[in-house]
XYZ file of C-alpha atoms in Angstrom:
597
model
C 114.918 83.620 73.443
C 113.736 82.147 70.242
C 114.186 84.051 67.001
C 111.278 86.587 66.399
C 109.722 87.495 63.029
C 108.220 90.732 63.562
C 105.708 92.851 61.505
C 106.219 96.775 61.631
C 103.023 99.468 60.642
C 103.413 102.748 60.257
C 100.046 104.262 60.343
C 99.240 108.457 58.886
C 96.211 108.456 60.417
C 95.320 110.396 57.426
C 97.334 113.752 57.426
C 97.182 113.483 61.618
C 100.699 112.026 61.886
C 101.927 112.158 57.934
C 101.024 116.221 58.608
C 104.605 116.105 60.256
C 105.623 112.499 60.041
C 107.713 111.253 57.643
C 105.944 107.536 57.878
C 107.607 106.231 54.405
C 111.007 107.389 56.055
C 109.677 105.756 59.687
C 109.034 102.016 57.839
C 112.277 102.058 55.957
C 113.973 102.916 58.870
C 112.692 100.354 61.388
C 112.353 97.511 58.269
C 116.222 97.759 58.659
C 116.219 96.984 62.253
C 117.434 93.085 63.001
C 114.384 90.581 63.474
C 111.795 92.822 61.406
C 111.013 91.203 58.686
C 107.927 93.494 57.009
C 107.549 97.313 57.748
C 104.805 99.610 55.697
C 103.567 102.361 55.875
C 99.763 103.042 55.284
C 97.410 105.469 55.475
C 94.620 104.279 58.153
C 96.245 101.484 60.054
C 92.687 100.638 61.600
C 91.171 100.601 58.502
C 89.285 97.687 57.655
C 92.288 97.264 54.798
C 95.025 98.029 57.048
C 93.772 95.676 59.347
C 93.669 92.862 56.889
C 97.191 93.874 55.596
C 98.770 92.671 58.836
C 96.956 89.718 59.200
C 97.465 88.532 55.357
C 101.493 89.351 56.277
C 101.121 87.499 59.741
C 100.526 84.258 57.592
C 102.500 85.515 54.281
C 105.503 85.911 56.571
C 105.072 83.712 59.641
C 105.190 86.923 62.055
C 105.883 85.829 65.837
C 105.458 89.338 66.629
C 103.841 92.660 65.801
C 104.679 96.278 66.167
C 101.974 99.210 65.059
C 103.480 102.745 65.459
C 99.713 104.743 65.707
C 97.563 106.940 67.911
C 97.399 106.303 71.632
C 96.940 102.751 72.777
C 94.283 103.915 74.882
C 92.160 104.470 71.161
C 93.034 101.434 68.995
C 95.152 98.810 70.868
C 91.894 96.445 70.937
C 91.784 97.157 67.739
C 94.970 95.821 66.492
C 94.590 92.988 68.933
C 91.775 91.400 67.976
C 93.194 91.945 64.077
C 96.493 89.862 64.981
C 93.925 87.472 67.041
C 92.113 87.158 63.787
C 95.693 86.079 61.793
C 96.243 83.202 64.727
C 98.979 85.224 66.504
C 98.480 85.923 70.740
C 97.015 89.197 70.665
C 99.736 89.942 73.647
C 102.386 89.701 71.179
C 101.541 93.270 70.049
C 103.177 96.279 70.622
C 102.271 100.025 70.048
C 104.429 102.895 69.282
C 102.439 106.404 69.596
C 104.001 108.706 67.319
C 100.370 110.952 67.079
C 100.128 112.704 70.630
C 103.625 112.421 71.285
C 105.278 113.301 68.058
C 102.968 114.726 65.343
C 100.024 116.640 67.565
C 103.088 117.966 69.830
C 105.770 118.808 67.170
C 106.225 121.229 64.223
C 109.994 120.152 63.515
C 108.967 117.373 60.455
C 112.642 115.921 60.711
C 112.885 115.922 64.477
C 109.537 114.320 64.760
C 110.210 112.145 62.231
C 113.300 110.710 64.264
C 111.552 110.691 67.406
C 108.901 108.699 65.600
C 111.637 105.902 64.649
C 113.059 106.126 68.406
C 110.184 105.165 69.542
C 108.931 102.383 66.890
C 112.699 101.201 68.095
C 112.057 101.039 71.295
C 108.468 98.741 70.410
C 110.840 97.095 68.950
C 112.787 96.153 71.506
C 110.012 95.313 73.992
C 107.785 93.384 71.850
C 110.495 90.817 71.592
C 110.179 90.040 75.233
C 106.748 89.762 74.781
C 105.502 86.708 76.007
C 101.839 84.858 74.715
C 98.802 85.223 77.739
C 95.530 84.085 77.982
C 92.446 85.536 78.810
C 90.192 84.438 81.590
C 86.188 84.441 81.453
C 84.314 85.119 84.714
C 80.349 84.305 85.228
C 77.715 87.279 84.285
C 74.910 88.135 86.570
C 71.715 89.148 85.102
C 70.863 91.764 87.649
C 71.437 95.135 87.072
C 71.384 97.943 89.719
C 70.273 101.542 88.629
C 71.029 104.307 90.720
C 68.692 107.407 90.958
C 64.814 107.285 89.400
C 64.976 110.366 87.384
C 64.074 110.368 83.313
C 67.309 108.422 82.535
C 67.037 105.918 85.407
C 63.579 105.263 84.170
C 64.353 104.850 80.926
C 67.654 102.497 81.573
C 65.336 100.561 83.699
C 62.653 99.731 81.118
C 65.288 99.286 78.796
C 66.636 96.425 80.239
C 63.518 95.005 81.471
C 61.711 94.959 78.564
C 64.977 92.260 77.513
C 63.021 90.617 80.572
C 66.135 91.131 82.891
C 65.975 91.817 86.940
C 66.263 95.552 87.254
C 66.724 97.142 91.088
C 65.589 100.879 90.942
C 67.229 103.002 93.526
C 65.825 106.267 94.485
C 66.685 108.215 97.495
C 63.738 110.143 97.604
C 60.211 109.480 98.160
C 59.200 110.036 94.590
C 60.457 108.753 91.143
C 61.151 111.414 88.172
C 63.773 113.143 89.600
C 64.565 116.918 88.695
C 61.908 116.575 85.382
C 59.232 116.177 88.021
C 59.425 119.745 88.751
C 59.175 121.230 85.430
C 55.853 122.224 83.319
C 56.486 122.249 79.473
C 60.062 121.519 77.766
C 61.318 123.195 74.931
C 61.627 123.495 71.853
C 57.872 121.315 71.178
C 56.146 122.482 74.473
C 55.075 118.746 75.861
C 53.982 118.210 78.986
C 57.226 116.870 81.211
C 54.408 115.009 83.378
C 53.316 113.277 80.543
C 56.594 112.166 79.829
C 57.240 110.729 83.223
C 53.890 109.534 83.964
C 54.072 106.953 81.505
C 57.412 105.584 82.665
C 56.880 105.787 86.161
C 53.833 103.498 85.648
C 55.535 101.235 83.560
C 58.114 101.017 86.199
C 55.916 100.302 88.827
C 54.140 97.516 87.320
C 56.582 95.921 85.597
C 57.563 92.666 86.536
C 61.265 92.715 86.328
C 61.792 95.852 87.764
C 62.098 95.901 91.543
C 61.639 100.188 92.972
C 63.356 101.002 96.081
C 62.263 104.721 97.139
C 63.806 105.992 100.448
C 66.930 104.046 99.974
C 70.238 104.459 99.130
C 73.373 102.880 98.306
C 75.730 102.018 101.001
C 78.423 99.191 99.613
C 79.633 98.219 96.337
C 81.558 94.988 96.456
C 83.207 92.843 94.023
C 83.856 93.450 90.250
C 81.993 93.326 86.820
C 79.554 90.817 86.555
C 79.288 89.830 89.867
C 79.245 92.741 92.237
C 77.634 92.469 95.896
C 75.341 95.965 96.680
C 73.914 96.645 99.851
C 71.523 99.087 100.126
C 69.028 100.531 102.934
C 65.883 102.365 103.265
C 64.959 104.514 105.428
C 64.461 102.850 109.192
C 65.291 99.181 107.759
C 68.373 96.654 107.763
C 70.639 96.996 105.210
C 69.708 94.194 102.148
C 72.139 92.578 99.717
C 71.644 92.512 96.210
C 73.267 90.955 93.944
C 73.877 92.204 90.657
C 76.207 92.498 87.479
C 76.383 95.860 86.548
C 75.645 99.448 88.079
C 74.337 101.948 85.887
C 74.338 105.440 87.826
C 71.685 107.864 87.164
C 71.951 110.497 89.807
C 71.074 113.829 88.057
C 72.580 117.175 89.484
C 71.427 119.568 91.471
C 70.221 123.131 90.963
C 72.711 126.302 91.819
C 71.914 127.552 95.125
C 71.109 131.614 93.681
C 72.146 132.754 97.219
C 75.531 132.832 96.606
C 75.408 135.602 94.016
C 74.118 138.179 96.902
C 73.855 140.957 93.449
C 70.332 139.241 92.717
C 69.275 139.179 96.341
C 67.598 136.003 96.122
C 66.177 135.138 99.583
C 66.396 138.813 100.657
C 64.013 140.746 98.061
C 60.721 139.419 97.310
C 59.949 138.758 93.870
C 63.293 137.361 92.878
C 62.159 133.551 92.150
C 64.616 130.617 90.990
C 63.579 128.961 87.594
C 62.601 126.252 89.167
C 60.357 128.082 91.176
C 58.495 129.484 88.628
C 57.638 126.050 86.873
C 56.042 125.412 90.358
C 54.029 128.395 89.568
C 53.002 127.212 85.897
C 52.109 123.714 87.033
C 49.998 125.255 89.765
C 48.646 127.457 86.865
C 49.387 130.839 88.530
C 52.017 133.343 87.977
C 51.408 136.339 90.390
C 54.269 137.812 92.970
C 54.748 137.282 96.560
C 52.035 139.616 97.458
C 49.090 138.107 94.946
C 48.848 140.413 92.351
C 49.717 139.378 88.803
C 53.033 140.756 87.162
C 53.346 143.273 84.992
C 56.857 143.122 84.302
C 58.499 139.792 84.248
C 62.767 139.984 83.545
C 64.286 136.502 83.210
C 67.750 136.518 83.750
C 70.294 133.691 82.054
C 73.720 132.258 83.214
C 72.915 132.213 86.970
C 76.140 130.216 88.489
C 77.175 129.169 84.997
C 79.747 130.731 82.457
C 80.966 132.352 85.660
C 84.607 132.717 86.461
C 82.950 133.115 90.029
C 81.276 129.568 90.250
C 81.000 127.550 87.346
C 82.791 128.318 83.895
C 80.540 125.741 81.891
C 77.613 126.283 79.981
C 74.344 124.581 81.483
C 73.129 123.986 78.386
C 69.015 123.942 78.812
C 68.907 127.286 80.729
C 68.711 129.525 77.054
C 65.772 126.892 75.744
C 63.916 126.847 79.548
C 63.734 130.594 79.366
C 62.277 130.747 76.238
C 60.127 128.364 77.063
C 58.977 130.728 80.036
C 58.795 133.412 77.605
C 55.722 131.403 76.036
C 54.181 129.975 78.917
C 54.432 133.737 80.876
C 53.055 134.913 77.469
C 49.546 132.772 77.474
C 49.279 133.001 81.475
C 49.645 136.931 81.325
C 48.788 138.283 77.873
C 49.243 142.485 79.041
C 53.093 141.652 80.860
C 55.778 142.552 79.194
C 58.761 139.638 79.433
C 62.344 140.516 79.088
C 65.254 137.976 78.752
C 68.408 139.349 79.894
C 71.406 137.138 78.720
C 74.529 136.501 77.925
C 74.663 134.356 74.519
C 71.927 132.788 73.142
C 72.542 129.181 72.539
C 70.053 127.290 70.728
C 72.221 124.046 69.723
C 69.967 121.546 69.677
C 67.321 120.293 66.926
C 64.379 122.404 66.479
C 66.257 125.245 68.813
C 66.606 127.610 66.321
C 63.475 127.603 64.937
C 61.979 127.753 69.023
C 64.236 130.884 69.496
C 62.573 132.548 66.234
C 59.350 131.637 67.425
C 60.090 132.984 70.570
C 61.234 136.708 68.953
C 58.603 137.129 67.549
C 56.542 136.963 70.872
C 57.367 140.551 70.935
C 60.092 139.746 74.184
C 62.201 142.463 74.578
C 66.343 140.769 74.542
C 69.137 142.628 76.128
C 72.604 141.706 76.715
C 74.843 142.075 79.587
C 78.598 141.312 78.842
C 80.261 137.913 80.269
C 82.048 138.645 83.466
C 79.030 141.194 84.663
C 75.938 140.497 87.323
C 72.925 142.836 86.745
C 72.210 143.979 90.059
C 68.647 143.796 91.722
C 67.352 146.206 94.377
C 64.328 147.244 96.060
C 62.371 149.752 93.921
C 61.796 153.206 95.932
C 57.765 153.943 97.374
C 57.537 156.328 93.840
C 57.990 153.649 91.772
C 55.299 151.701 89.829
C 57.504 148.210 90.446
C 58.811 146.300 93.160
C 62.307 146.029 91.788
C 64.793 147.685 89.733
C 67.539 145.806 87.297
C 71.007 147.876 86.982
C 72.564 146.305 83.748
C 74.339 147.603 80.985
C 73.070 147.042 77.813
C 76.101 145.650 75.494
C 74.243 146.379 72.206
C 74.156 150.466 73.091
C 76.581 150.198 75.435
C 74.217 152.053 78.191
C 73.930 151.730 81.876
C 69.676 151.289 81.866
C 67.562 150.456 84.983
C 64.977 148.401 84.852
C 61.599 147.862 86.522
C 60.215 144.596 87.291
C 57.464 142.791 89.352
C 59.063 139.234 88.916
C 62.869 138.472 88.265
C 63.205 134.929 87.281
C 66.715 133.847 87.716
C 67.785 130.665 85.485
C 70.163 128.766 87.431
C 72.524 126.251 86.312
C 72.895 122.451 86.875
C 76.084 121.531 89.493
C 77.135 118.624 90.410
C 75.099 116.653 93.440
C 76.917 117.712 97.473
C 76.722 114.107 97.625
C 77.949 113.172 94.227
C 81.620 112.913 96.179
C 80.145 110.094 98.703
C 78.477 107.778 95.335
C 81.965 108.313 93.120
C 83.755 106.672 96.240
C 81.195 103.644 96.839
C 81.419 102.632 93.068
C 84.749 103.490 92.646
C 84.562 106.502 90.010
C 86.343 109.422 88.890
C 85.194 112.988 89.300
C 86.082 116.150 87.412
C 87.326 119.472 88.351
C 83.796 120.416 88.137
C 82.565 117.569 90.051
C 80.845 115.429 87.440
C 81.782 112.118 87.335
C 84.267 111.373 84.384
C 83.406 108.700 81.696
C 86.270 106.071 80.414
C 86.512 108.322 76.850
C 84.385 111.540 76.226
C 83.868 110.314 72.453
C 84.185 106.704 71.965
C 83.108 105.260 75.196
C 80.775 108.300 76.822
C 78.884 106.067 79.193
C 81.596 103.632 80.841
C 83.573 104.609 83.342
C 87.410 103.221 84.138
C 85.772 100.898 86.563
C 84.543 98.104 84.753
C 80.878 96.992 84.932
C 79.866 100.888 86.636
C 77.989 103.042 83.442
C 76.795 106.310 83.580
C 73.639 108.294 82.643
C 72.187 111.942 82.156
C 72.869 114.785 84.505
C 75.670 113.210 86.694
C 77.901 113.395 83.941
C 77.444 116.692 82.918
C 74.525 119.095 82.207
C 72.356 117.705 79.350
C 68.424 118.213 77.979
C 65.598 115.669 78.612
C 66.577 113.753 74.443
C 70.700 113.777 75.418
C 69.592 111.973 79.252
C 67.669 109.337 77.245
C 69.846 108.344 74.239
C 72.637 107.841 77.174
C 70.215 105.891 79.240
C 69.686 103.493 76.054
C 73.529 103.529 75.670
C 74.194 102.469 79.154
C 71.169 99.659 79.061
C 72.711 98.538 75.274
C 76.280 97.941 76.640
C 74.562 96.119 79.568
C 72.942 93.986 77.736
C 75.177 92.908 75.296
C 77.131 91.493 78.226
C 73.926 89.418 79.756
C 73.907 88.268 76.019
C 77.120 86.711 75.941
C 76.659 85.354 79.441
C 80.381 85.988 81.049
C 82.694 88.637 80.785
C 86.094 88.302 79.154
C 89.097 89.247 81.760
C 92.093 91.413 80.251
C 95.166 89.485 80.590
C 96.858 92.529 81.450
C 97.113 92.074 84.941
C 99.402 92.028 88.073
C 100.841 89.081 89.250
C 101.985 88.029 92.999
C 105.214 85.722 93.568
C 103.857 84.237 96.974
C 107.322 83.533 98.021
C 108.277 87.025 97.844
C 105.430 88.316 99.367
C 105.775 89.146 103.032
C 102.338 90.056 103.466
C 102.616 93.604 104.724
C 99.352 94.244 102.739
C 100.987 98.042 101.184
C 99.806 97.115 97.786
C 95.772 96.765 99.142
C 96.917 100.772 100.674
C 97.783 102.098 96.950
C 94.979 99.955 94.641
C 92.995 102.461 92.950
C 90.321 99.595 91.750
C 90.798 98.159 94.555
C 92.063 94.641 93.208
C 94.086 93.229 95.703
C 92.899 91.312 98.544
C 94.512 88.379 101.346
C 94.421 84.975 100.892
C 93.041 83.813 104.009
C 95.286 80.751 104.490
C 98.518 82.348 103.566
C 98.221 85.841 104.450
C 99.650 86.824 101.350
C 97.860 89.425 99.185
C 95.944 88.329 95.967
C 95.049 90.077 92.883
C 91.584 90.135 91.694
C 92.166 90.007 88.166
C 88.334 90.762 87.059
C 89.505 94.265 89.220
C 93.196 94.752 88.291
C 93.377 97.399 85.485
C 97.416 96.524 84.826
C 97.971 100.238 86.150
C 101.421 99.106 88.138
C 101.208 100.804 91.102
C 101.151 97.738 93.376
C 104.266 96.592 91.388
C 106.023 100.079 92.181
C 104.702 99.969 95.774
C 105.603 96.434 96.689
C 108.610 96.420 99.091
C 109.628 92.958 98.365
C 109.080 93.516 94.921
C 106.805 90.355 95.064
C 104.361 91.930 91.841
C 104.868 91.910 88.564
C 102.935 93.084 86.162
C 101.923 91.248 83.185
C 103.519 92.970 80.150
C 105.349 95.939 82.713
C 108.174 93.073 83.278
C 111.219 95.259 84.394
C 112.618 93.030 81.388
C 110.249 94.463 79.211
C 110.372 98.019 80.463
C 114.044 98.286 80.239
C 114.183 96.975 77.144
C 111.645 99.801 75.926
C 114.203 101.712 77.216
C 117.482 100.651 76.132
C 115.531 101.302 72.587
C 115.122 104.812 72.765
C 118.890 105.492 74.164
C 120.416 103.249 71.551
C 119.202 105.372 69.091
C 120.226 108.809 70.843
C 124.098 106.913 71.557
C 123.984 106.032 67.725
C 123.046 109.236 66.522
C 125.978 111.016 69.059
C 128.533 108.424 67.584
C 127.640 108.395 64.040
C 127.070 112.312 63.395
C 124.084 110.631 61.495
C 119.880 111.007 61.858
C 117.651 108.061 62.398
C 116.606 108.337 59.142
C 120.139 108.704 57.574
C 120.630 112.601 57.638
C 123.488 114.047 58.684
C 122.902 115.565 61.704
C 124.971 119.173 62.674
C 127.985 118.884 64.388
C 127.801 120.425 68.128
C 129.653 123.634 68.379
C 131.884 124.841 70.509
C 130.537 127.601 72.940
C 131.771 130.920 71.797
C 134.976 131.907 74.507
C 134.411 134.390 76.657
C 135.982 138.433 76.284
């Protein structure tokens, strides 16, 4: 192996890893180590100016090799690739050390986090000399795009990227386009008219030349890989029909909380208890009375149906506070003499204009009481002497009094939830789901619309609850990062891949069993299995699977690995031996268990 010159950076991330890192003590430490020839320490690494340090020492000092001890490589690794890129070095022959999550966000001990910190930079160390240079590959970009679900989001990703005057196929199960916003009347906090909203984008839509609506159909096979995936889709009572497309942005919205299954509100058993839902069916309609005609006199709305529940869902669905307030206006104009009362929880009015909506709303005159977390007011049948049809049992946490209740209308806000089918879409384009059964984006803050499967983007209310504004921004998102790959016309391929020795394999196909992107396929002359590297996400589980040990996977050598390894222990063995720290200290001598009486 030829003589490496490698460049060591010790970033603080700030006070995130200098907090309890002793970085100046980590760079003198690993500058002694043979082969590095530079080590710093600097206070943002992935800086603009730390990234230029590197590359002006990468040509300074003829570096062969790189090591940055940072965050995760998960957050910056392209980062500091496309910096060493930049100098003229491989942007393989980089190595990370993470000494934030797993030294200074998971220690408090500043001198045994500090040592840890050089064990690992060590250990980079060691593997980035068997680092070897590889070369991306480029694979063709199809224009078409493929959005799933015609809701406000779908709508709005499809105009997005047909206005750029790219081929948009807009897949709605149902027979209708607007999704759940089709059912609503106003939205808070300004009051608009949600069929306004739509109507203009579902005409658009419908007219628009590169946008192609499929109603009735659905999704039934996602081949292939980013940039050139094969979809086949079906409506209702025809043959299935190819399509073939680049990208897949998925828009499938969620689905109300069935109010059933909290049996204290007797939804479905006592008329007069009405989902939220069902009462924007009233105010479209333009007429708010109860089951049996008459108009209401007393109208409770009750918050946090199915959500901030220990019993069913423990998030918040964000729009149910606004939505009843919202009622509290529109029940207001519609029925001037009722009296409205908002039983809730917390009031949560995060969003811009909110707060203002929720004063507004006060001073309406609507009477607020809340019930503690934890609780369920309970509804019941009012008796033949009372001037209601039903009675609320809650305790007020304010006064801390049991009070009953009458009422002519409950309203009960119910929560989003994921889709009962949200299960079968995460499987056919090959996404992750939650605990809660949302699917899961590739990073909650920097990347909040891509998903670990490359090419598949997400949108609105299948991610997790969100307002009308929050659906649309991520809609734009999702059409942006679309279209800046049409722009460049092919996609770039992470050399990061696995790699099959076809004499070793014996063609026993276990590897296509364990592929979680499903990237491995058979060569249908040899038998042998092939990786699809526009697929293959470098995760190693074919390579640990393999029986012949046939894969290897690029930068995961068992060469590389071990010498990670070796690293880390030769460290620990010094520090045994020598009686001294990583960083020089003296280190205690072990002591002698106390004998025994």
């Amino acid at each position: 192996m030829e003589p490496c010159r490698i460049g060591v950076y010790v970033c603080n991330c700030g006070t995130n890893v200098a907090r309890v890192v002793d970085c100046d003590a980590v760079a003198a430490a690993l500058g002694a180590v043979a082969d590095v020839v530079v080590a710093r320490s600097y206070q943002y690494m992935c800086s603009n100016p730390g990234q230029e340090m590197i590359q002006q020492d990468i040509r300074e000092h003829g570096l062969t090799r790189v090591v940055v001890a940072a965050c995760s490589p998960r957050m910056h690794e392209p980062t500091f690739r496309r910096a060493v890129a930049g100098a003229g070095l491989n942007p393989y022959l980089l190595e990370m050390a993470n000494v934030r999550e797993h030294c200074s966000w998971v220690h408090d001990d500043r001198a045994a986090a500090t040592e840890k910190a050089v064990s690992l930079g060590r250990a980079a160390i060691r593997r980035v000399r068997h680092h070897e240079p590889l070369e991306t590959r480029t694979v063709p970009m199809c224009e078409a795009t493929l959005v799933l679900g015609g809701g406000i989001a779908g709508l709005t990703a499809a105009l997005q990227l047909a206005d750029a005057d790219q081929p948009v196929f807009l897949v709605e199960r149902e027979a209708w386009l607007g999704g759940n916003v089709a059912r609503l009347d106003l939205t808070a906090p300004h009051l608009d008219s949600a069929r306004d909203l739509l109507i203009d984008r579902i005409s658009r839509v419908r007219a628009h030349r590169h946008i192609e609506v499929l109603q009735q159909t659905r999704l039934v096979r996602l081949e292939g890989y980013a940039g050139n995936f094969m979809a086949t889709v079906q409506t209702n009572g025809e043959r299935p029909r190819p399509l073939g497309v680049g990208s897949v942005i998925v828009c499938t919205g969620y689905q109300p909380f069935d109010a059933r299954r909290i049996e204290e509100f007797g939804y479905g058993r006592l008329p007069g208890v009405v989902t939220s839902l069902e009462l924007e069916r009233m105010l479209r309609a333009g007429a708010v009375v109860t089951p049996s005609g008459r108009l209401p006199r007393n109208v409770a709305i009750v918050h946090c149906v199915g959500s901030r529940s220990e019993r069913f869902h423990g998030y918040c669905s964000r729009v149910c506070c606004m939505t009843a307030l919202k009622f509290d206006h529109e029940i207001r104009a519609a029925l001037p003499e009722a009296r409205v009362l908002d039983l809730y929880i917390d009031m949560h009015a995060f969003g811009k204009g909110c707060e203002d909506f929720y004063r507004r709303s006060a001073e309406l005159k609507t009477v607020f009481l809340m019930y503690a977390k934890g609780t369920t007011p309970l509804v019941t049948a009012a008796g033949p002497g009372d001037e209601c049809a039903l009675l609320i049992a809650v305790t007020d946490v304010l006064s801390g009094e049991a009070v009953e209740i009458p009422a002519d209308l409950v309203v009960l806000m119910v929560g989003m939830e994921a889709r009962d089918d949200a299960d079968d879409v995460a499987r056919l384009v090959n996404i992750s789901r939650d605990k809660d059964g949302w699917f899961i984006e590739s990073h909650p803050k920097l990347d909040p619309v891509a998903t670990t499967t490359d090419g598949v983007f997400i949108a609105g209310a299948c991610q997790a609850p969100k307002d009308i504004p929050d659906s649309v921004a991520q809609a734009r998102a999702a059409a942006a990062r679309v279209l800046a790959r049409i722009a460049r016309g092919h996609l770039t391929v992470d050399a990061v891949c696995a790699d099959v020795d076809d004499a070793l394999c014996c063609g026993c196909l276990v590897c296509q069993g364990v592929c979680p992107y499903v990237a491995m396929t058979t060569d249908p002359d040899s038998h042998r299995s092939r990786v699809i590297p526009a697929l293959c996400k470098g995760c190693g589980t074919c390579v640990a699977a393999c029986p012949s040990g046939a894969i290897t996977g690029r930068q995961f050598t068992d060469r590389q690995i071990l010498a990670q390894i070796e690293g880390v222990l030769e460290w620990g063995s010094n520090r045994e031996s020598s009686g001294c720290s990583a960083t020089g200290a003296r280190t205690p001598a072990p002591t002698s268990p106390a004998p025994v009486a």
